[in-house]
Short mmCIF file of C-alpha atoms (C1' of nucleotides) in Angstrom, two decimals:
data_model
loop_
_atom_site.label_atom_id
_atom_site.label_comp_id
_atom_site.label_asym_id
_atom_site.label_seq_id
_atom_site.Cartn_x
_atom_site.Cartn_y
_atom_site.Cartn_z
CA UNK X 137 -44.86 -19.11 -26.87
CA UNK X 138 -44.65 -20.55 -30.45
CA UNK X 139 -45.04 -17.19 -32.51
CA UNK X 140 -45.62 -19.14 -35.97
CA UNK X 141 -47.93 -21.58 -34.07
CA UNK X 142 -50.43 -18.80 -32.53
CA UNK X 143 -49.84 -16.91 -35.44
CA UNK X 144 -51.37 -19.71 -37.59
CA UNK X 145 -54.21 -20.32 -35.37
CA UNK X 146 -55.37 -16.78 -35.22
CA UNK X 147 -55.03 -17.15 -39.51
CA UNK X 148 -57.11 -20.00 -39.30
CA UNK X 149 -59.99 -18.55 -36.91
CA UNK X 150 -59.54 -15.36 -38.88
CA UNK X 151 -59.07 -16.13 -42.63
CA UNK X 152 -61.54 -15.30 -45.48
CA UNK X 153 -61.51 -17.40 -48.72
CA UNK X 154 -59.81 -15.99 -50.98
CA UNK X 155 -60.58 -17.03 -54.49
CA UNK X 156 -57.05 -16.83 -56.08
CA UNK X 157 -56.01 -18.93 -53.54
CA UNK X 158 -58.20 -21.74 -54.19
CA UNK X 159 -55.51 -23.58 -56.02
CA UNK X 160 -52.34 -25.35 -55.81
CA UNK X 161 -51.40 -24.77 -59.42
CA UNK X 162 -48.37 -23.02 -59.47
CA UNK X 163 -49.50 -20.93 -62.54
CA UNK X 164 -52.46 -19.38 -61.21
CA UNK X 165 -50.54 -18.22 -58.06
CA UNK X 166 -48.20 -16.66 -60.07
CA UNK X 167 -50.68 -15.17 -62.02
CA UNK X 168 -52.46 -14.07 -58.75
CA UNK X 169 -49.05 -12.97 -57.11
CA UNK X 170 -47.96 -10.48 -59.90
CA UNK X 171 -51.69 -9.43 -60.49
CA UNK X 172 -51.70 -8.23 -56.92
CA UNK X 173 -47.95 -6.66 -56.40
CA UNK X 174 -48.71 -3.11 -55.71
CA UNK X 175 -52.54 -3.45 -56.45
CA UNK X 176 -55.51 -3.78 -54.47
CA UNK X 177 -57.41 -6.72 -53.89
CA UNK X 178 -61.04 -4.73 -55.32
CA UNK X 179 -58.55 -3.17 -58.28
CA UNK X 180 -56.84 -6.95 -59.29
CA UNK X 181 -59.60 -9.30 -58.62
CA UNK X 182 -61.18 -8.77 -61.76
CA UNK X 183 -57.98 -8.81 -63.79
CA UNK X 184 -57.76 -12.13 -62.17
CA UNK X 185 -60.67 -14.09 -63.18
CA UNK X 186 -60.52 -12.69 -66.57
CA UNK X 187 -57.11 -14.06 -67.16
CA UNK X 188 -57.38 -17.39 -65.64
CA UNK X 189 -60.49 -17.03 -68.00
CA UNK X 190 -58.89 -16.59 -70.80
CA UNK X 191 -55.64 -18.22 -70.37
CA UNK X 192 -56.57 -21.12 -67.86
CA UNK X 193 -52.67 -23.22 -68.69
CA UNK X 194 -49.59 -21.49 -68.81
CA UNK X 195 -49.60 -22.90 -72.66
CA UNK X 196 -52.55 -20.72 -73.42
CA UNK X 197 -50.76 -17.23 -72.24
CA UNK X 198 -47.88 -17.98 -73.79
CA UNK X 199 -49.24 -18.96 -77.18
CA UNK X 200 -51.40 -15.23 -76.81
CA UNK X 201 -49.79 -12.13 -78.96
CA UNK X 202 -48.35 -9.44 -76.45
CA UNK X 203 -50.83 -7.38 -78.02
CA UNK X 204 -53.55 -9.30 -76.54
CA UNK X 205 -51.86 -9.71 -73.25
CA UNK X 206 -51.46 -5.95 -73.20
CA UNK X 207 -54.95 -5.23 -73.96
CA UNK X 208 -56.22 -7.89 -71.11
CA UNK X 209 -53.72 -5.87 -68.67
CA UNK X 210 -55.21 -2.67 -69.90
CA UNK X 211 -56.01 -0.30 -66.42
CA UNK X 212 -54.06 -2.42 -64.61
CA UNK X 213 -50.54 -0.21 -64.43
CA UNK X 214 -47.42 -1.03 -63.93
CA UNK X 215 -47.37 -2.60 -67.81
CA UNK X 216 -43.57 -4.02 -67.54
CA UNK X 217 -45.73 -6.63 -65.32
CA UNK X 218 -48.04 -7.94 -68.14
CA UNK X 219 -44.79 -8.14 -70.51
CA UNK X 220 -42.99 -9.79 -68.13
CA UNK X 221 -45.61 -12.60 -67.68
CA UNK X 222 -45.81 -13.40 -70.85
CA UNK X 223 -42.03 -13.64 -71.47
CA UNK X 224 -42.11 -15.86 -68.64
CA UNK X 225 -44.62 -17.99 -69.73
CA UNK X 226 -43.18 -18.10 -72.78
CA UNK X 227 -39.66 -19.40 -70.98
CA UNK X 228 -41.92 -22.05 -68.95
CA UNK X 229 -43.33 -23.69 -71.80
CA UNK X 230 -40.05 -23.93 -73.95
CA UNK X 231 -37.39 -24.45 -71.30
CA UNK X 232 -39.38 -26.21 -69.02
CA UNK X 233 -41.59 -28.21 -71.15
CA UNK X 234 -44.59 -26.34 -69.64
CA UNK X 235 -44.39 -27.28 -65.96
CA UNK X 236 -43.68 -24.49 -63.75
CA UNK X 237 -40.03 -24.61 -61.78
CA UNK X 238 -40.66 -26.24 -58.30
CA UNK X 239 -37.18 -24.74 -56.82
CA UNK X 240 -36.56 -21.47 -55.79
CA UNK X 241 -33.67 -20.56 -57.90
CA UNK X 242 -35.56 -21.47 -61.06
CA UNK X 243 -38.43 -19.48 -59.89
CA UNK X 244 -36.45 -16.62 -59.10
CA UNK X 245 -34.86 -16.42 -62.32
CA UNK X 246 -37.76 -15.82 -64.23
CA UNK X 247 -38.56 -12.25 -65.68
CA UNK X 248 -40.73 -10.35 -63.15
CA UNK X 249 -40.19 -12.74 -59.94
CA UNK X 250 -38.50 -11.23 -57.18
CA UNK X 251 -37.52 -12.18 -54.24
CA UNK X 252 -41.34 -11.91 -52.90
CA UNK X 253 -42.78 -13.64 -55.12
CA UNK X 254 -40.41 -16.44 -55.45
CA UNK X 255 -40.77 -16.85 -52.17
CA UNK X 256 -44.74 -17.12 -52.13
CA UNK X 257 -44.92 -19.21 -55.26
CA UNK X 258 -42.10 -21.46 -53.35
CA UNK X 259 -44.07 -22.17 -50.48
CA UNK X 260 -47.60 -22.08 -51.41
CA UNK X 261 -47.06 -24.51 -54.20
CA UNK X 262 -44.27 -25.99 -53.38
CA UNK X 263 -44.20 -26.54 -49.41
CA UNK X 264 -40.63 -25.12 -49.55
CA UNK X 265 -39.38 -23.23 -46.63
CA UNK X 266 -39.04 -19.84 -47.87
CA UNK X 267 -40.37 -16.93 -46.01
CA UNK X 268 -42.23 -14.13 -47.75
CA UNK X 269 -40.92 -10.26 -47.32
CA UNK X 270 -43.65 -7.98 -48.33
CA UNK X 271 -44.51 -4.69 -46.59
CA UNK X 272 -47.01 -6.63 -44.29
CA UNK X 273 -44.19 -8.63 -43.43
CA UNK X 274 -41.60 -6.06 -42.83
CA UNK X 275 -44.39 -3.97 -40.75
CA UNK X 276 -44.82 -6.85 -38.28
CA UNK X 277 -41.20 -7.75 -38.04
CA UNK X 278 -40.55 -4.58 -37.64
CA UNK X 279 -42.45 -3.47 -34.86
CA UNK X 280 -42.43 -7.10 -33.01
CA UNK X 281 -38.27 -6.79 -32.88
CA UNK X 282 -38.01 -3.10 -32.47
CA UNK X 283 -35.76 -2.74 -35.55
CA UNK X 284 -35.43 0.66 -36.72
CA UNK X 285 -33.09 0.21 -39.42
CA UNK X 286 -34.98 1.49 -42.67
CA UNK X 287 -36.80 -1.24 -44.34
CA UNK X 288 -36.21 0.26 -47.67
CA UNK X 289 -32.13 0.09 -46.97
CA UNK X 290 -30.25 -2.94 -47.83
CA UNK X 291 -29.22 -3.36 -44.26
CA UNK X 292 -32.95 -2.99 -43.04
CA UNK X 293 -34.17 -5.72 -45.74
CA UNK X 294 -31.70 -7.99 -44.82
CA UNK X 295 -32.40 -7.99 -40.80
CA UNK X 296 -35.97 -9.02 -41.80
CA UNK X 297 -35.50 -11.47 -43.95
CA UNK X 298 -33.47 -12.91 -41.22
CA UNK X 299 -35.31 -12.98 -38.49
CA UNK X 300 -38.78 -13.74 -40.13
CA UNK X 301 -37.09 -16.96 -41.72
CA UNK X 302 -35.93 -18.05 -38.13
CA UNK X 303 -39.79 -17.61 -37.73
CA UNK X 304 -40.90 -19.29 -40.15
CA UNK X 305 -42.90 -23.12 -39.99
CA UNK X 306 -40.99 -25.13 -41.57
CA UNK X 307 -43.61 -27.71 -41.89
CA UNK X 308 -46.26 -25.31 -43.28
CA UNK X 309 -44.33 -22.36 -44.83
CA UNK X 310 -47.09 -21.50 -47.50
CA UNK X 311 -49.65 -21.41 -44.68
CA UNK X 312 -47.40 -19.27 -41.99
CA UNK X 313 -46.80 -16.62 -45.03
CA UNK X 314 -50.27 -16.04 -45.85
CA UNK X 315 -50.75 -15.73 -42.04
CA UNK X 316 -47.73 -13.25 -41.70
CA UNK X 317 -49.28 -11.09 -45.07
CA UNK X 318 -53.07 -11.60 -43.61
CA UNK X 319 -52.09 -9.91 -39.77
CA UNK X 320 -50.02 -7.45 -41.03
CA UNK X 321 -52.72 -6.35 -43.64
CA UNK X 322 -55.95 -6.95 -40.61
CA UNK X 323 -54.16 -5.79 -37.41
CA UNK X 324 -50.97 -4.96 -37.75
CA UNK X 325 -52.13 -2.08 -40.04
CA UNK X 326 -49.81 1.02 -41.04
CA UNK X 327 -52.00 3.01 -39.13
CA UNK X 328 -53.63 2.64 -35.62
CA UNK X 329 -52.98 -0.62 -34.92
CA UNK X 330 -55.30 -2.28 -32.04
CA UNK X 331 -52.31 -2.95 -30.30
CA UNK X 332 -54.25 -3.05 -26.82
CA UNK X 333 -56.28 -6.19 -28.20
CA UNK X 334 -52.86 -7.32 -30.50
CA UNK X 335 -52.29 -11.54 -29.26
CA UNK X 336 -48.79 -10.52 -29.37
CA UNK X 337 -48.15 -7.12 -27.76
CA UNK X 338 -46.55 -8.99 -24.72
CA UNK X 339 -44.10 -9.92 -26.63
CA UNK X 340 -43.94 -6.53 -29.18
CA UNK X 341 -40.91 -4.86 -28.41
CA UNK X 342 -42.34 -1.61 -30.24
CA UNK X 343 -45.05 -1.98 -28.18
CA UNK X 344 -43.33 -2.35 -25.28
CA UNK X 345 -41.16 0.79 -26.11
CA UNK X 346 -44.47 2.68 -27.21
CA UNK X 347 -42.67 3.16 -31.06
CA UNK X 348 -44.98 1.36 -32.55
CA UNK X 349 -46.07 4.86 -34.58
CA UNK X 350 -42.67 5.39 -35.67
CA UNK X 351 -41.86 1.92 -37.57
CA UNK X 352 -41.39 0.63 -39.66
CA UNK X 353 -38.78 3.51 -40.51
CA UNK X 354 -38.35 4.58 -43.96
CA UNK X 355 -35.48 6.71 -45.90
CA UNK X 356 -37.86 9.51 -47.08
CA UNK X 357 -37.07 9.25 -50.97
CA UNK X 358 -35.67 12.93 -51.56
CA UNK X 359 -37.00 14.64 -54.91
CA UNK X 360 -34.71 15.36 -57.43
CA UNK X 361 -32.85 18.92 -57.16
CA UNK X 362 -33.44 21.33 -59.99
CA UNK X 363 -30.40 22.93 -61.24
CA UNK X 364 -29.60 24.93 -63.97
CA UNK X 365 -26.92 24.00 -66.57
CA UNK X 366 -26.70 26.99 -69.28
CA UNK X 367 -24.86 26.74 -72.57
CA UNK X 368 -24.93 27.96 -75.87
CA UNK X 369 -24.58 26.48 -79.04
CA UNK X 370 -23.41 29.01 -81.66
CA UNK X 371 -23.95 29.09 -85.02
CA UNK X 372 -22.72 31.90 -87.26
CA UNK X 373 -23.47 32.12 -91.05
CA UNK X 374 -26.33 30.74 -93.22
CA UNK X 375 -26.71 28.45 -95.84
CA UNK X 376 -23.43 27.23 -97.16
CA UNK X 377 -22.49 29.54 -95.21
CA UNK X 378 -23.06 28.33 -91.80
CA UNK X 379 -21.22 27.04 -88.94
CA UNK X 380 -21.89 25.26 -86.18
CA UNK X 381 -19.70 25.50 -83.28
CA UNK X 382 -20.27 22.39 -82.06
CA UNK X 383 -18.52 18.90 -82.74
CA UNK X 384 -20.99 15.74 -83.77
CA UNK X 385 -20.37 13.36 -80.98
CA UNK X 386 -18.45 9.99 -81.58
CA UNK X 387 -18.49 7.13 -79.99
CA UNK X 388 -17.38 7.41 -76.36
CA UNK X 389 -16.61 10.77 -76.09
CA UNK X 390 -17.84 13.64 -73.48
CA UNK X 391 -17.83 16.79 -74.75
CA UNK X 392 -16.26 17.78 -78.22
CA UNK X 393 -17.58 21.35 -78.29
CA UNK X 394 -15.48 24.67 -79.27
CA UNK X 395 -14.76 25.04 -75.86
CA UNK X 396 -14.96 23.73 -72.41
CA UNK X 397 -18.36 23.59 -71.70
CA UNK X 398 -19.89 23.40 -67.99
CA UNK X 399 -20.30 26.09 -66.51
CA UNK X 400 -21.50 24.11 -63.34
CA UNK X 401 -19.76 20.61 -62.67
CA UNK X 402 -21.85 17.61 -63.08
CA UNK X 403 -21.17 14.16 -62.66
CA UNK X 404 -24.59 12.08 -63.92
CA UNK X 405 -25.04 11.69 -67.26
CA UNK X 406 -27.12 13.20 -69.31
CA UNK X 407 -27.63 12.92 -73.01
CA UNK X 408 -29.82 15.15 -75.52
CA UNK X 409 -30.54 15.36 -78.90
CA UNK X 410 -30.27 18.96 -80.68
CA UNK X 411 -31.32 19.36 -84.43
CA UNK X 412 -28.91 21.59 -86.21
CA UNK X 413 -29.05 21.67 -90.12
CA UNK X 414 -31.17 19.05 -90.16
CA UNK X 415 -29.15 16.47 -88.31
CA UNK X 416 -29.40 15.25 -85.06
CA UNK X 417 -26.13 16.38 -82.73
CA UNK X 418 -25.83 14.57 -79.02
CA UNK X 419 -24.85 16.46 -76.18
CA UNK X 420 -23.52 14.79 -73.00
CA UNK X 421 -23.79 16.30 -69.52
CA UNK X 422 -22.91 15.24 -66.40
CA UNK X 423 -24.29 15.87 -63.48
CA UNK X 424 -24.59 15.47 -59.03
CA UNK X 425 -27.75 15.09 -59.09
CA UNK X 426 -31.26 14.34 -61.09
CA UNK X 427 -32.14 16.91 -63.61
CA UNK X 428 -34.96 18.34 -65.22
CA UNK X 429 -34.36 19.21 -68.51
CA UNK X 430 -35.63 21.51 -70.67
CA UNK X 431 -34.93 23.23 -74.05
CA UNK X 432 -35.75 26.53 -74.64
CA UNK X 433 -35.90 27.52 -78.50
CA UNK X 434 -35.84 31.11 -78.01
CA UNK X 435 -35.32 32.38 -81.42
CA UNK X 436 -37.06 32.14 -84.52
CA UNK X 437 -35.48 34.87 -86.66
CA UNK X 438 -33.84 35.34 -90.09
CA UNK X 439 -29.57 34.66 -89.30
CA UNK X 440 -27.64 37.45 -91.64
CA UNK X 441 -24.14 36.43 -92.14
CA UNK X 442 -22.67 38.58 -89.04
CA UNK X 443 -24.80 37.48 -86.33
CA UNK X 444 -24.00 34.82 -84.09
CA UNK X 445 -27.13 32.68 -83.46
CA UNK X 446 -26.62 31.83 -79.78
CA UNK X 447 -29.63 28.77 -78.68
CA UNK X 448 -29.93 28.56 -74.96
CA UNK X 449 -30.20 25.56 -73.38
CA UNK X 450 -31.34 25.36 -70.01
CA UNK X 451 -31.37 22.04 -67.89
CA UNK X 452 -32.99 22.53 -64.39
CA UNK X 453 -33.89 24.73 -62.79
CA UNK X 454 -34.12 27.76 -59.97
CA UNK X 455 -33.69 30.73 -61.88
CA UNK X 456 -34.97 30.01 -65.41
CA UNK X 457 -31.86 32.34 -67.39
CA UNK X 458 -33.89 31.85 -71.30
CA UNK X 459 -36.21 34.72 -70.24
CA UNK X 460 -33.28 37.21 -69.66
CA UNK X 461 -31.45 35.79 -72.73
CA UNK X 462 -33.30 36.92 -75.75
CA UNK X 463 -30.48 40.38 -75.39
CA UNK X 464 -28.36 38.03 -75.91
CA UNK X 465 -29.54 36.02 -79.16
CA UNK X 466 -27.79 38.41 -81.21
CA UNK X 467 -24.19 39.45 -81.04
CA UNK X 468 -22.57 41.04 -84.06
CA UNK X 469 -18.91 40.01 -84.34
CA UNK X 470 -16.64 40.70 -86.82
CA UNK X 471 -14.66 37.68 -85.52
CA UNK X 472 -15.38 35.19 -83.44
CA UNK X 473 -11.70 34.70 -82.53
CA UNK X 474 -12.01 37.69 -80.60
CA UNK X 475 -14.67 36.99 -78.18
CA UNK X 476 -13.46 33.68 -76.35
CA UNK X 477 -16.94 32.08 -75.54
CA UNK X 478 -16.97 30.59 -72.57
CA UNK X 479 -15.33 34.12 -70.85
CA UNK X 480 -18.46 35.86 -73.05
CA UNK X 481 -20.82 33.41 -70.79
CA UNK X 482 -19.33 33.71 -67.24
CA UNK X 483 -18.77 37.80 -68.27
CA UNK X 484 -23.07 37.52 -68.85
CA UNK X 485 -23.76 35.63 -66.05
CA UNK X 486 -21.79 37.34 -63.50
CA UNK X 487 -23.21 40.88 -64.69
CA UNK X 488 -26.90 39.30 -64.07
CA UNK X 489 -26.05 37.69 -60.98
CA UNK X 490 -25.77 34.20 -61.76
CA UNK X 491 -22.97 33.13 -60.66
CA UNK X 492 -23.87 33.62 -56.78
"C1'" DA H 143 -27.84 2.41 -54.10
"C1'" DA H 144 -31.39 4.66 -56.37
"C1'" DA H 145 -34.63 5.81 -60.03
"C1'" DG H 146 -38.75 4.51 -62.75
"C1'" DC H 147 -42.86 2.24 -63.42
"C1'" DG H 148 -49.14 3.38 -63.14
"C1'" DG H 149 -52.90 3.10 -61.03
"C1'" DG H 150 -55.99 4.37 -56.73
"C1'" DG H 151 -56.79 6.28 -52.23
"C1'" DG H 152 -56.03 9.69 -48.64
"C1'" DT H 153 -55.31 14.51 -47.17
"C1'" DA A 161 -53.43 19.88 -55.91
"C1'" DC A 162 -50.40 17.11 -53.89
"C1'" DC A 163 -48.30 12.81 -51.26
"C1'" DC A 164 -48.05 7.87 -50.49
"C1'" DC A 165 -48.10 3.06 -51.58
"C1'" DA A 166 -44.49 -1.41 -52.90
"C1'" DG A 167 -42.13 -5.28 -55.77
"C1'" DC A 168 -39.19 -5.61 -59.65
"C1'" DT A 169 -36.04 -4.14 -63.20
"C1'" DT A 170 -32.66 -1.22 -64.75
"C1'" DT A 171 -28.95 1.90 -64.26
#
DNA sequence: AAAGCGGGGGT
DNA sequence: ACCCCAGCTTT
C-alpha cells in the first residue's frame, strides 16, 4: 500500500475548506502559518482576516509601525511572533525586493520561521519537497512506526523527520502535509483515537503492539528546584561613615566580596542588582539548577555607628531562613576583624539546623 | 539541551 | 487551583 497515496485520498474525501488556505500567495500562508503556531483555529481565525485586511501585500505590513502591528496582535500571545513578522517583512521587501524567498534556506532564515514553517510555506507555495514536522505529524509517525524515542529529544525529532520525508509525495508535497497535519488533528487525535475504524491500523505498529496510549513519548519537563542560597551583605557605619563590605563588580568578574561567598555551590548564573548608598551593586551567583529568587529587606531601622547592618538575601527556596534572621540584623562588634564572616554564617546556620 | 514565551481548554 | 499544549528563539 502507498501510505502518502491513501493518505491523500482520505484528505481529499475528508477535507474542509479552509479559508487561509485559499491562496497560493506565499505571504498570506505565512501569515496564516505563524498566526496559527500554538493557537487554535476559533482563537487565530479572526486575527487572520483582520490582518490580511489590513495588510493585504507584504509591502503594506512592513511599511506599518510595530506599534500598530502590536496592537493588531493584541490577545493573540506569544508577542515575539507579531515582532518577528514584521521584521521579516521588513527583510522581504528590502532584501528581496518584496517577493517572498521560494527556497527553503531563504525561508528558513527569516526571523520567526522554523523548521515547521519553512517547511509548510516550502511546499504549499512552492511545490518543494519538504515534509512538515508538527505535533500532528510527530503523533502519527509516531504511533504508525512504533518509535518511542521522545519527540521532544533531539534524537526523537530527528527519527521523524526521517522517516516522514521518506513518506512524503514528492509530486504533491504541499498537499500530502496538509493531509499528514489534517489526520493527525481528525483521527489520529492525542486522545482516543478510533483506531478500530483507523485506514491504517494494519499497518500501525503501535497499534499492533496495543501502545498506541503511550506515544508519542515525551521527557516530562521537570520544574525548577527551589534552593536556598543565603548571604549577607554587611554594612557597618553611617553616613560618611559607612562601609559596605562588598566590592562593585567589574567587568568579568565572579564574586569580589569580603569573603568567599557560597555557602552552597552553584554553577548557573545568576545576576542581581542590590541598591546600597544609592548605587546599584551586581551580585553574581552560580548555580545547578533554576532558581527562584527573592530578596528579603528585613530591616528598616536607624544604623548607629557599632552595629553591623547584616541584609539577608535569600534565593530559593525550602526553608525560607529571613524569618529566623531578624536576631541576627544586629550584631554589635567592636571589630569586625574579629568575627571572620563567613565562620559567623556557617556558626548561625549550623546552630539552627541548616546545614543538614 | 533546556528555558521562556501567552493565551485557552481540560481536570 | 493547577497542568498541558507546541514552534521558535535565546541561552
Amino acid at each position: 500500500m502507498d501510505f502518502a497515496l491513501t493518505l491523500i485520498d482520505w484528505y481529499n474525501l475528508n477535507k474542509r475548506q479552509l479559508p487561509w488556505r485559499e491562496t497560493d500567495d506565499p505571504y498570506k500562508i505565512w501569515l496564516s502559518e505563524v498566526i496559527f503556531q500554538q493557537t487554535r483555529i476559533e482563537q487565530g481565525l479572526a486575527y487572520y482576516h483582520s490582518f490580511t485586511g489590513r495588510f493585504p501585500t507584504v509591502q503594506h505590513l512592513a511599511q506599518a509601525s510595530e506599534d500598530e502591528v502590536m496592537k493588531l496582535w493584541q490577545g493573540l500571545g506569544y508577542y515575539s511572533r507579531a515582532r518577528n513578522l514584521h521584521t521579516t517583512a521588513k527583510t522581504i521587501v528590502e532584501k528581496f525586493n518584496g517577493r517572498f524567498p521560494d527556497n527553503y534556506a531563504d525561508i528558513l532564515a527569516l526571523k520567526g520561521i522554523g523548521p515547521y514553517t519553512a517547511a509548510a510555506i516550502a511546499s504549499i507555495a512552492f511545490n518543494l519537497p519538504h515534509a512538515v514536522v508538527d505535533g500532528n505529524v510527530m503523533r502519527v509517525i509516531s504511533r504508525w512506526f512504533a518509535i518511542d524515542d521522545a519527540v521532544n529529544s533531539t534524537v526523537g525529532k530527528k527519527k521523524i523527520e526521517i522517516v516522514v520525508n521518506e513518506l512524503l509525495a514528492t509530486h504533491t508535497p504541499g498537499t500530502f502535509n496538509q493531509a499528514m497535519m489534517k489526520f493527525g488533528a481528525l483521527f489520529c487525535k492525542p486522545k482516543n483515537p478510533d483506531c478500530e475504524s483507523c485506514i491504517f491500523n494494519t499497518a500501525c505498529l503501535a497499534f499492533q503492539k496495543g501502545s498506541v496510549g503511550k506515544l508519542p513519548f515525551k521527557i516530562k519537563n521537570q520544574p525548577p528546584k527551589k534552593r536556598f542560597f543565603n548571604y549577607l551583605l554587611l554594612i557597618s557605619g553611617k553616613g560618611a561613615y559607612q562601609k559596605v563590605y562588598l566590592n562593585k563588580r567589574v567587568e568579568g568578574d565572579i564574586w569580589q566580596g569580603l569573603y568567599d561567598f557560597p555557602l552552597i555551590e552553584t554553577e548557573t548564573e545568576t545576576e542581581m542588582d542590590v541598591l546600597i548608598n544609592s548605587s546599584v551593586w551586581k551580585v553574581v551567583f552560580k548555580d545547578t539548577s533554576p532558581v527562584i529568587i527573592q530578596i528579603s529587606r528585613i530591616f528598616k531601622h536607624q544604623l548607629t555607628h557599632q552595629q553591623i547592618f547584616a541584609k539577608f538575601i535569600t534565593i530559593s527556596t525550602e526553608k525560607n531562613l529571613s524569618e529566623t534572621f531578624n536576631d541576627f540584623l544586629y550584631v554589635n562588634l567592636k571589630n569586625l576583624a574579629d568575627y571572620p564572616v563567613p565562620r559567623l554564617i556557617e556558626q548561625y546556620l549550623s546552630e539552627n539546623g541548616f546545614l543538614n
